[in-house]
XYZ file of C-alpha atoms in Angstrom:
257
model
C 92.343 91.931 101.677
C 91.277 89.771 104.592
C 93.713 87.380 105.024
C 94.151 86.255 107.766
C 97.754 85.043 109.106
C 98.957 81.287 108.988
C 98.512 81.036 112.929
C 95.132 82.145 113.376
C 93.669 80.825 109.867
C 91.227 77.841 111.978
C 90.972 80.026 114.515
C 87.137 80.049 115.839
C 85.428 84.030 116.081
C 82.249 84.893 118.740
C 79.050 83.444 115.892
C 77.024 86.504 114.806
C 72.856 85.390 113.636
C 72.708 89.129 111.370
C 71.206 91.854 111.720
C 68.308 92.666 110.237
C 69.714 94.665 107.038
C 71.812 91.391 105.666
C 67.839 89.841 105.101
C 66.016 92.760 103.939
C 64.159 91.435 101.230
C 61.784 94.410 99.535
C 64.657 96.349 98.017
C 62.562 98.616 95.919
C 62.950 101.705 97.652
C 66.816 101.679 97.370
C 69.178 103.003 94.787
C 69.158 100.108 91.393
C 72.573 98.901 91.861
C 71.616 97.653 94.994
C 68.162 96.999 94.389
C 70.317 93.635 92.397
C 72.722 93.282 95.110
C 72.130 89.896 95.807
C 75.827 88.123 98.546
C 73.670 86.307 101.390
C 74.139 86.188 105.320
C 76.922 82.758 104.604
C 78.666 85.229 102.422
C 79.095 87.813 105.431
C 79.356 86.069 108.071
C 82.367 85.025 105.624
C 84.253 88.054 105.648
C 82.496 88.551 108.295
C 85.649 86.116 110.299
C 87.957 86.335 108.085
C 87.866 89.710 109.404
C 88.183 89.112 113.020
C 91.104 86.856 111.999
C 92.885 89.026 110.197
C 92.303 91.258 113.029
C 94.058 89.162 115.659
C 97.625 90.436 113.469
C 96.651 94.082 114.664
C 96.085 93.134 118.037
C 99.568 91.088 118.291
C 101.030 94.915 116.283
C 99.258 96.416 119.507
C 100.073 94.312 122.484
C 103.892 95.227 120.828
C 103.685 98.682 120.612
C 101.970 99.240 123.660
C 105.019 97.069 125.148
C 107.836 99.090 124.100
C 106.057 102.069 124.651
C 105.552 100.571 128.371
C 109.714 99.455 128.139
C 109.730 103.218 126.949
C 108.319 104.419 129.981
C 106.257 106.623 127.830
C 103.047 104.805 128.222
C 101.103 107.263 130.052
C 102.095 109.907 128.280
C 101.171 109.088 124.343
C 98.286 109.139 123.486
C 97.410 106.533 121.566
C 94.636 106.336 118.633
C 92.911 103.508 116.838
C 90.685 103.177 114.418
C 89.484 102.371 111.101
C 89.561 103.604 107.055
C 86.029 102.197 106.468
C 83.688 99.431 107.618
C 82.534 96.104 104.731
C 78.947 95.507 104.752
C 78.508 92.227 105.837
C 75.296 91.719 103.310
C 73.050 93.758 104.710
C 71.226 95.159 101.800
C 72.687 92.408 99.589
C 75.915 94.361 99.728
C 79.574 93.246 101.082
C 81.705 95.634 100.656
C 82.128 99.774 101.441
C 81.855 102.480 99.146
C 78.348 102.811 100.437
C 76.792 105.255 102.209
C 75.079 102.595 104.948
C 76.183 102.720 108.316
C 77.860 99.435 108.205
C 80.169 101.356 105.526
C 80.454 104.199 107.280
C 81.201 103.548 110.451
C 84.137 102.386 111.896
C 85.659 102.033 115.782
C 86.940 105.448 117.427
C 88.571 104.776 120.711
C 91.492 106.866 122.194
C 93.882 105.782 124.956
C 96.049 108.500 126.830
C 96.439 108.006 131.323
C 98.801 111.878 131.693
C 95.620 113.494 129.874
C 93.006 111.722 131.830
C 92.117 109.563 129.397
C 92.701 106.176 131.702
C 89.709 104.517 132.128
C 86.823 103.069 129.998
C 84.185 105.620 128.674
C 82.179 106.345 126.887
C 81.373 109.396 124.179
C 78.575 110.000 121.656
C 79.207 113.273 120.123
C 79.415 112.496 116.514
C 83.104 112.563 115.198
C 85.547 110.894 112.612
C 88.803 111.237 110.754
C 89.482 114.891 110.263
C 89.653 115.779 114.429
C 92.350 113.183 114.243
C 95.210 115.675 113.248
C 93.834 119.177 115.217
C 93.799 116.165 118.604
C 96.598 115.172 118.932
C 97.847 118.375 118.081
C 95.829 120.322 121.080
C 98.144 117.082 122.936
C 100.932 118.496 121.495
C 100.257 122.163 122.689
C 100.263 123.123 119.057
C 98.138 125.529 117.852
C 98.010 125.360 113.755
C 98.770 127.787 111.257
C 96.310 126.592 109.299
C 92.309 126.183 109.082
C 91.146 122.282 110.191
C 87.755 121.099 108.919
C 87.962 118.776 112.652
C 88.160 119.809 115.474
C 89.988 118.915 119.309
C 87.878 115.549 120.873
C 90.154 116.537 123.819
C 87.381 120.162 125.020
C 84.415 118.100 125.811
C 82.562 121.580 124.240
C 83.381 120.897 120.775
C 80.283 118.466 118.980
C 79.177 118.759 115.436
C 75.871 118.051 114.420
C 76.403 116.346 110.975
C 78.978 114.819 109.181
C 79.830 114.893 105.344
C 80.611 111.569 103.258
C 80.924 110.623 99.862
C 82.205 108.827 97.591
C 83.784 109.359 93.893
C 82.138 106.350 91.620
C 85.935 104.976 90.102
C 87.498 102.879 87.404
C 88.421 100.170 90.565
C 84.586 99.766 91.145
C 83.187 97.090 88.222
C 79.482 97.571 89.714
C 78.507 100.928 88.108
C 77.155 102.617 91.560
C 76.165 106.541 91.491
C 78.606 109.306 92.860
C 77.315 109.883 95.923
C 77.455 112.941 99.262
C 75.469 112.450 102.820
C 75.013 114.060 105.322
C 75.501 112.201 108.931
C 73.854 113.508 111.548
C 73.142 111.859 115.231
C 69.291 110.636 113.911
C 69.124 111.384 110.731
C 70.609 110.685 107.657
C 70.121 112.398 103.836
C 72.096 110.912 100.400
C 71.909 112.060 97.370
C 73.372 109.567 93.938
C 74.974 111.852 91.344
C 75.848 111.534 87.152
C 79.725 111.127 87.282
C 82.693 110.030 88.761
C 85.891 109.962 88.543
C 88.404 109.424 85.402
C 91.792 107.772 85.295
C 93.686 111.051 86.304
C 91.633 111.251 89.106
C 89.280 114.584 87.909
C 85.798 114.844 88.157
C 83.995 113.958 85.588
C 79.890 114.097 84.714
C 77.363 116.282 84.873
C 76.422 116.296 88.290
C 72.286 115.196 88.281
C 71.076 114.311 91.141
C 69.755 111.036 90.312
C 68.500 108.966 93.638
C 68.063 110.617 96.921
C 67.817 108.358 100.640
C 65.986 109.400 103.472
C 66.457 107.354 106.808
C 65.774 108.087 110.807
C 67.697 106.822 111.764
C 66.976 106.772 115.708
C 63.098 104.542 114.656
C 64.660 103.080 110.963
C 69.546 102.395 112.761
C 69.103 99.626 110.465
C 68.319 101.801 106.967
C 65.329 99.534 105.644
C 62.731 102.122 104.905
C 64.107 104.771 102.886
C 61.074 108.072 103.807
C 61.847 109.755 100.166
C 61.098 106.368 98.356
C 57.250 107.213 97.049
C 57.074 110.548 98.692
C 55.294 113.775 97.897
C 55.959 117.066 98.604
C 54.742 117.850 101.172
C 56.274 114.987 102.593
C 59.920 116.016 101.905
C 58.801 119.640 103.416
C 57.601 117.655 107.109
C 60.867 116.331 106.759
C 62.700 118.698 106.163
C 64.411 116.932 102.676
C 65.003 121.603 101.267
C 66.826 122.139 104.688
C 69.150 119.068 104.362
C 70.262 119.820 100.850
C 71.170 122.964 101.373
C 73.434 121.559 103.580
C 74.935 118.749 101.885
C 75.591 121.327 98.796
C 76.957 123.847 100.839
C 79.350 121.159 102.955
C 79.901 119.671 99.505
C 81.105 122.925 98.733
C 83.364 124.004 101.735
């Protein structure tokens, strides 16, 4: 829930003019449930405003946290990781929440600070990372070798990088809109998604045939706002040219791992 504290209920936030995905009109290349989604720019902007006002309380908490660490003399030697569990669409493709395999829903802030460990100055890192890297990073910072396998790797070693990540969503009873279950191969410059017939039952167990119902492929370098699904009306030759058979195999392997 994005409900600002009363202190910040009317705080001004930076203006926002939207992005191309918010004003997308032709959506025949999108999955059926998204073709009829009609949340507007105004609704997306209002959600963004509530989010930013709510996050001001998070800023307060982080300030208090850092002040306490400084008081204890531990600020320099504490590894702080700042991230979020998911993003929200602000009217992108007519959508106003999470649960879809598009960048506003999948991408989240990821910042680290650890002056004693060499992370004192601001810098950018273009490696592809995800939440599975947090535990290995913390263990490495503590000098602990894990005794069980980990899907992620320590971000403290600059040599650790990956070619792609797996993102998944299981349609469940909380969803009022009939969103299909999906899995997505997210690379640095491309994304391939499959939607399946299936959902989680009331006990959280997968149900359904798993039949592939719809597919998407985006060239993220040329089309960062995911406006053109290159698999829409594509031929077998088009798919081979895009490398879809290999991506489908890689996605199946990642899902089974």
